[in-house]
Short mmCIF file of C-alpha atoms in Angstrom, two decimals:
data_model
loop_
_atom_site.label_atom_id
_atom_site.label_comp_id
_atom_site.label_asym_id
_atom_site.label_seq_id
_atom_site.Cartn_x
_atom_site.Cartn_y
_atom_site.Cartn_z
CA UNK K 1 24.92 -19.79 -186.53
CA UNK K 2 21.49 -20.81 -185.45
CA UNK K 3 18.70 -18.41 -186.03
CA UNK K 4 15.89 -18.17 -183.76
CA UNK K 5 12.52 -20.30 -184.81
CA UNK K 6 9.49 -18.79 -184.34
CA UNK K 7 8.98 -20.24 -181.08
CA UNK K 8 11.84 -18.54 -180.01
CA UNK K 9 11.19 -15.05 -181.51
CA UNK K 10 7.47 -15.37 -179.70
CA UNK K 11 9.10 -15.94 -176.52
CA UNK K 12 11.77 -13.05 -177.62
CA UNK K 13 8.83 -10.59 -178.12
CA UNK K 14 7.47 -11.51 -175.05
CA UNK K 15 10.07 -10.70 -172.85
CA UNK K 16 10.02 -7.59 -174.06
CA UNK K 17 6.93 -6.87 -173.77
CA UNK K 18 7.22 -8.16 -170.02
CA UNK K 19 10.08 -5.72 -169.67
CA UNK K 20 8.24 -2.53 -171.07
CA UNK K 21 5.07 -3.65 -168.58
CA UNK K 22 7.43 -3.45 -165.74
CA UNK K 23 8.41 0.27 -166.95
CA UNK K 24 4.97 1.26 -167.36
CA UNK K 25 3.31 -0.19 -163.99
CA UNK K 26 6.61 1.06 -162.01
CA UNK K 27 5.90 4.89 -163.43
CA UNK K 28 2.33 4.46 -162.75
CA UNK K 29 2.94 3.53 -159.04
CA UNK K 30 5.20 6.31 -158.75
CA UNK K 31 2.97 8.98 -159.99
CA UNK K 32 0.30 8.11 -158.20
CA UNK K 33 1.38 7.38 -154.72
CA UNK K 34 2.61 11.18 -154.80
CA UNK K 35 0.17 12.23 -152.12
CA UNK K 36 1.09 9.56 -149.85
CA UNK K 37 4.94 9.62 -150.83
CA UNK K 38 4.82 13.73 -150.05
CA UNK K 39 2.61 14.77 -147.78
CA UNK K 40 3.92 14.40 -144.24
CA UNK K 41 0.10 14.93 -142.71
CA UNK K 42 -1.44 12.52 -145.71
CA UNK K 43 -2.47 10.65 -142.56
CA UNK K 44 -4.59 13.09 -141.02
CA UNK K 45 -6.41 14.39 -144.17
CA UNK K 46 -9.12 13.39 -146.33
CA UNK K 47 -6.38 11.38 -148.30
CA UNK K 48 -6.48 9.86 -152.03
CA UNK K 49 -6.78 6.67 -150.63
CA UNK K 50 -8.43 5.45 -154.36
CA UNK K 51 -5.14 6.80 -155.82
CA UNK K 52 -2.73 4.87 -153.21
CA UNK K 53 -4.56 1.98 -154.40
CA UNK K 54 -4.33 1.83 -158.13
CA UNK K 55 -0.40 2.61 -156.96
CA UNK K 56 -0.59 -0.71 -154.81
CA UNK K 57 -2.53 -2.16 -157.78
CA UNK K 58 0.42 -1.27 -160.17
CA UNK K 59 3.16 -2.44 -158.23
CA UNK K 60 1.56 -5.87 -157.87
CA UNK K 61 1.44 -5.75 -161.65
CA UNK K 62 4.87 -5.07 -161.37
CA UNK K 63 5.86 -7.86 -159.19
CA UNK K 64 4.40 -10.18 -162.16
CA UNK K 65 6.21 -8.74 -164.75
CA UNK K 66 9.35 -8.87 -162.55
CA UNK K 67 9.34 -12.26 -162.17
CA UNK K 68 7.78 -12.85 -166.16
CA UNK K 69 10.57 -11.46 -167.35
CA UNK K 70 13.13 -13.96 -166.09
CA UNK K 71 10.54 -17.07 -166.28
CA UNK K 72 10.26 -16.59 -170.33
CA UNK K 73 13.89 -16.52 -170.28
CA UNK K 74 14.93 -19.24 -168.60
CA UNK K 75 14.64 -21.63 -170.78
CA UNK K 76 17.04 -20.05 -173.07
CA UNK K 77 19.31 -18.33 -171.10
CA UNK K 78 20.16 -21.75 -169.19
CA UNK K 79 21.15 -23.23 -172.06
CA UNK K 80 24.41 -20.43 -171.78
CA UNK K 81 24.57 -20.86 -167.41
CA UNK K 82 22.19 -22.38 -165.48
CA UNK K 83 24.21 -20.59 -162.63
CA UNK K 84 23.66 -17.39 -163.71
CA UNK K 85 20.34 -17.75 -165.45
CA UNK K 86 18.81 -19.68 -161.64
CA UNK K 87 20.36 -16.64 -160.25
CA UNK K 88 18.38 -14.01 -162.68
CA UNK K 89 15.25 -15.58 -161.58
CA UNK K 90 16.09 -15.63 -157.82
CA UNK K 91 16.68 -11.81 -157.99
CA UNK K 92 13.84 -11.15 -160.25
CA UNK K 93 11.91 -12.84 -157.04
CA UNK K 94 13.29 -11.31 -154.45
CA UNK K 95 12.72 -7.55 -155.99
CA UNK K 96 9.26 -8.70 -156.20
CA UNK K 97 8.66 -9.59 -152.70
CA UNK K 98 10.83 -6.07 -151.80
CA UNK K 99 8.31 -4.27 -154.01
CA UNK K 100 4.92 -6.22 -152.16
CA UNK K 101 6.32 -5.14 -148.95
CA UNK K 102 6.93 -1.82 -149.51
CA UNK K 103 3.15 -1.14 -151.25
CA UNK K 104 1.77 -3.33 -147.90
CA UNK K 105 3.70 -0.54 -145.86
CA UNK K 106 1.74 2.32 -148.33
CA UNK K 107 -1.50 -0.09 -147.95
CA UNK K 108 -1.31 0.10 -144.20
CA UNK K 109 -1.02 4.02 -144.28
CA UNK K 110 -4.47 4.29 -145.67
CA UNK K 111 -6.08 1.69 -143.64
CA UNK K 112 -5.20 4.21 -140.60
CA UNK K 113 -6.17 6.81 -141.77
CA UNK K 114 -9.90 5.18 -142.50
CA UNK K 115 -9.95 3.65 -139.34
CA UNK K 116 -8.33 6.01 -136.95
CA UNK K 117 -7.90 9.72 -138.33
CA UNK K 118 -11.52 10.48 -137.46
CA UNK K 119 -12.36 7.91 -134.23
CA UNK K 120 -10.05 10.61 -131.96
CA UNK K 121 -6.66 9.29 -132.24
CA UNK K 122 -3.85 10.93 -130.91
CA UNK K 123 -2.75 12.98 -134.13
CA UNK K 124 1.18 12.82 -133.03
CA UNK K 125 1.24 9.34 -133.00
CA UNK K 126 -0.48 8.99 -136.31
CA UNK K 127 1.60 11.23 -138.01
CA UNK K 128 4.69 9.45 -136.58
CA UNK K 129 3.00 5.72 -137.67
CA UNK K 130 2.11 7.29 -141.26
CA UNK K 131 5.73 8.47 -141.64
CA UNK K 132 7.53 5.01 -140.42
CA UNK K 133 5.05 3.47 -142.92
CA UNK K 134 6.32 5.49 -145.85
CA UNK K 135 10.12 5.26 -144.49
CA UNK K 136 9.93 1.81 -145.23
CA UNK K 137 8.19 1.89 -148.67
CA UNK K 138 11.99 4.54 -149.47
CA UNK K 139 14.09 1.57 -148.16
CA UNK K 140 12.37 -0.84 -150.41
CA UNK K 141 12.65 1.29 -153.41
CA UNK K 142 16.52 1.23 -152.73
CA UNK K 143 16.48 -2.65 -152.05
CA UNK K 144 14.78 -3.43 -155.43
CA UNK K 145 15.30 -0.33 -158.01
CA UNK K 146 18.96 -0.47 -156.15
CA UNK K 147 20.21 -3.48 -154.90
CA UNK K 148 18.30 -6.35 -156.82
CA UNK K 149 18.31 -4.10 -160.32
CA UNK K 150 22.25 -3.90 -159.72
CA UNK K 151 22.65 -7.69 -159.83
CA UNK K 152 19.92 -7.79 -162.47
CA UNK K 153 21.78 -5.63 -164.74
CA UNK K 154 25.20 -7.63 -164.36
CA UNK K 155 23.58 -11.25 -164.81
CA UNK K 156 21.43 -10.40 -167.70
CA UNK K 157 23.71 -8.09 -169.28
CA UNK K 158 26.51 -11.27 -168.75
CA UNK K 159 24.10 -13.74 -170.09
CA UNK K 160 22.82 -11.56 -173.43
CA UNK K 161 27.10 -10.59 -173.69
CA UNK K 162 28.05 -14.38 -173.89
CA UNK K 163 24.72 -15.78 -175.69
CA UNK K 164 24.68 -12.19 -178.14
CA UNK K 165 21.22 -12.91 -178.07
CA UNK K 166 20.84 -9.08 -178.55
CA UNK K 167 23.64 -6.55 -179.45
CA UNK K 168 26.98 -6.95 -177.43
CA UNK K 169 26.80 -3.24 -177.15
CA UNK K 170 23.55 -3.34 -175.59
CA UNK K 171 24.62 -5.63 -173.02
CA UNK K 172 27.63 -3.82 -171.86
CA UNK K 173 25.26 -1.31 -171.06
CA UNK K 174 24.10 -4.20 -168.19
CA UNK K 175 27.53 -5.08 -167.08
CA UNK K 176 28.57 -1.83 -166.70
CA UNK K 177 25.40 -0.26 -165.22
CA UNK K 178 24.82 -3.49 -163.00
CA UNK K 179 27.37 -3.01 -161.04
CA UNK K 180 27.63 0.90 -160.88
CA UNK K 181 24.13 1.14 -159.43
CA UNK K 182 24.86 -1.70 -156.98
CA UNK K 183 27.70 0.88 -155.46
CA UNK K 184 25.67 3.79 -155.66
CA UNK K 185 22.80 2.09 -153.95
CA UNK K 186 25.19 1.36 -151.01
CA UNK K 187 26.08 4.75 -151.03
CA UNK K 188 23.06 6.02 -150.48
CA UNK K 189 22.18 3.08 -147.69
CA UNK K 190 25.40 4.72 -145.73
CA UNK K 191 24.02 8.59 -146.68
CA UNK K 192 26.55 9.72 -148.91
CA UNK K 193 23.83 11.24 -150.86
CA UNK K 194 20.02 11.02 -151.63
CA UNK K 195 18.19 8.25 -154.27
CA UNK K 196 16.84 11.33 -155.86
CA UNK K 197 20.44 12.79 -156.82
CA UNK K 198 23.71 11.35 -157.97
CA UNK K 199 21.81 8.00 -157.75
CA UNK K 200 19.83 8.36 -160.65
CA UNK K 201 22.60 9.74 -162.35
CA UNK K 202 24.93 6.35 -162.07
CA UNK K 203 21.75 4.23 -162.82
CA UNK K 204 21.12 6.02 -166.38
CA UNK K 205 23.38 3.03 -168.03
CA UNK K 206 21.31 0.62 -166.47
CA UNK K 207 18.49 2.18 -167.61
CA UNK K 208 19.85 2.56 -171.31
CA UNK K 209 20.38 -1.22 -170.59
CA UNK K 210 16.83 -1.76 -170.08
CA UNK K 211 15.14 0.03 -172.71
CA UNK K 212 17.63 -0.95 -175.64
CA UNK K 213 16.86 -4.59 -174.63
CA UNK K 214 13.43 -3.90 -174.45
CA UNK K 215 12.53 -2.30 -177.70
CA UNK K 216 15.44 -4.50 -179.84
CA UNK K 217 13.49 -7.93 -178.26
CA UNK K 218 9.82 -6.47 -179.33
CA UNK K 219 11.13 -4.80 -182.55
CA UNK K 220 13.50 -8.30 -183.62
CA UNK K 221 13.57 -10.88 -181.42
CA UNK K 222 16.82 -12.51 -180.63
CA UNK K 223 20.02 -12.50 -182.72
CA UNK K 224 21.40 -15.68 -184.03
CA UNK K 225 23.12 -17.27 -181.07
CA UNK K 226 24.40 -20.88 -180.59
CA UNK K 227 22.19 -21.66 -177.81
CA UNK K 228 19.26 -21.23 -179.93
CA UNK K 229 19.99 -24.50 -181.66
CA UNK K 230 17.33 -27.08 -180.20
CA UNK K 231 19.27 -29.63 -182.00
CA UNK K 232 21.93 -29.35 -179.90
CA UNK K 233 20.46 -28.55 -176.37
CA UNK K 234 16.71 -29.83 -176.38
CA UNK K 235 14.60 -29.39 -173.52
CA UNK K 236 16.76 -31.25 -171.16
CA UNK K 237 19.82 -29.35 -172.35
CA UNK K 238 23.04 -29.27 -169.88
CA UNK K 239 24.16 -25.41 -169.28
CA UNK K 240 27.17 -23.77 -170.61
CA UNK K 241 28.94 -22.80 -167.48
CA UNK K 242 30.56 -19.21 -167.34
#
């Protein structure tokens, strides 16, 4: 069985430090868009429009790190599907342009509140504006933490299951969570219940997904793996098909 060369374990280790960025800079965003996120009449007041901001300022960090995480793999994980490993970068995208719209939406609150709260506006209509604003940073947290992290989970967790590139166990923990927060994210689009509830619930194995993958690829790299064998595959290697 091939073991990894140090090229490979760099590129291992950098993944996962990718994938721990995108934890930190998504927290970050969360905590401090609170005022904007909970305050119906954010709008109207003097705001924390430096703290919306660094939030924005995170979640463009996060877009990055998003897409670095599937970039750094690819040339690996193509070498098992270029199907599947195409398609890991293509969601990794897509969450990231989900994620830039919904901080614009945030963005845009502030800018009218600095430019119209005080020059007499009607204060109904902000309110109302500042509210659809925020409505559609929530349905972009469902498209990307729900949607495009489902199919995340499944691809990467298939790809690390048939490569064992890390754990099988660990990867299970993708292709079972994938999927499950995929379903719950649609039940929450059709109201059976809020993101804040039984949805975090069914995403905890995607989550246990993410965080075993991310400390095992920081803490040892890859595993021994057939597709690690440069020998065999070279830079112009032909994908494994699933």
């Amino acid at each position: 069985m091939p073991t990894p060369s140090p090229e490979q374990q760099q590129r291992a280790r950098i993944f996962g430090v990718l994938f721990a960025l995108t934890f930190v800079t998504s927290i970050a965003a969360l905590l401090l868009y609170d005022p904007v996120l909970n305050d119906a009449n954010y709008i109207l007041g003097n705001g924390a429009d430096t703290r919306v901001q660094l939030g924005a300022l995170c979640e463009i960090f996060l877009a990055i790190t998003n897409i670095g995480t599937a970039v750094v793999l690819w040339p690996i994980a193509k070498r098992q599907s270029e199907t599947l490993a195409l398609g890991y970068v293509a969601s990794r995208v897509v969450e990231s342009i989900v994620i830039v719209v919904g901080l614009i939406s945030l963005l845009s609150v502030v800018t009218l509140r600095e430019d119209l709260a005080g020059a007499g506006a009607d204060a109904g209509s902000l309110t109302v504006a500042g509210k659809s604003l925020v409505a559609v940073h929530d349905w972009t947290f469902l498209l990307g933490p729900g949607f495009c992290v489902g199919l995340n989970g499944l691809l990467l967790g298939y790809l690390f299951y048939r490569s064992g590139l890390v754990p099988r166990w660990m990867a299970m923990f993708g292709l079972i969570g994938g999927p499950l927060i995929f379903a719950s994210a649609i039940a929450v689009l059709f109201g059976a219940y809020e993101q804040d509830g039984a949805h975090f619930i069914f995403s905890i194995p995607e989550i246990v997904f993410e965080v075993s993958i991310t400390i095992y690829t920081i803490w040892k790299g890859f595993r021994p793996s057939p597709i690690l064998d440069d020998s065999r595959y070279g830079s112009a290697a032909v994908a494994h098909q699933p």
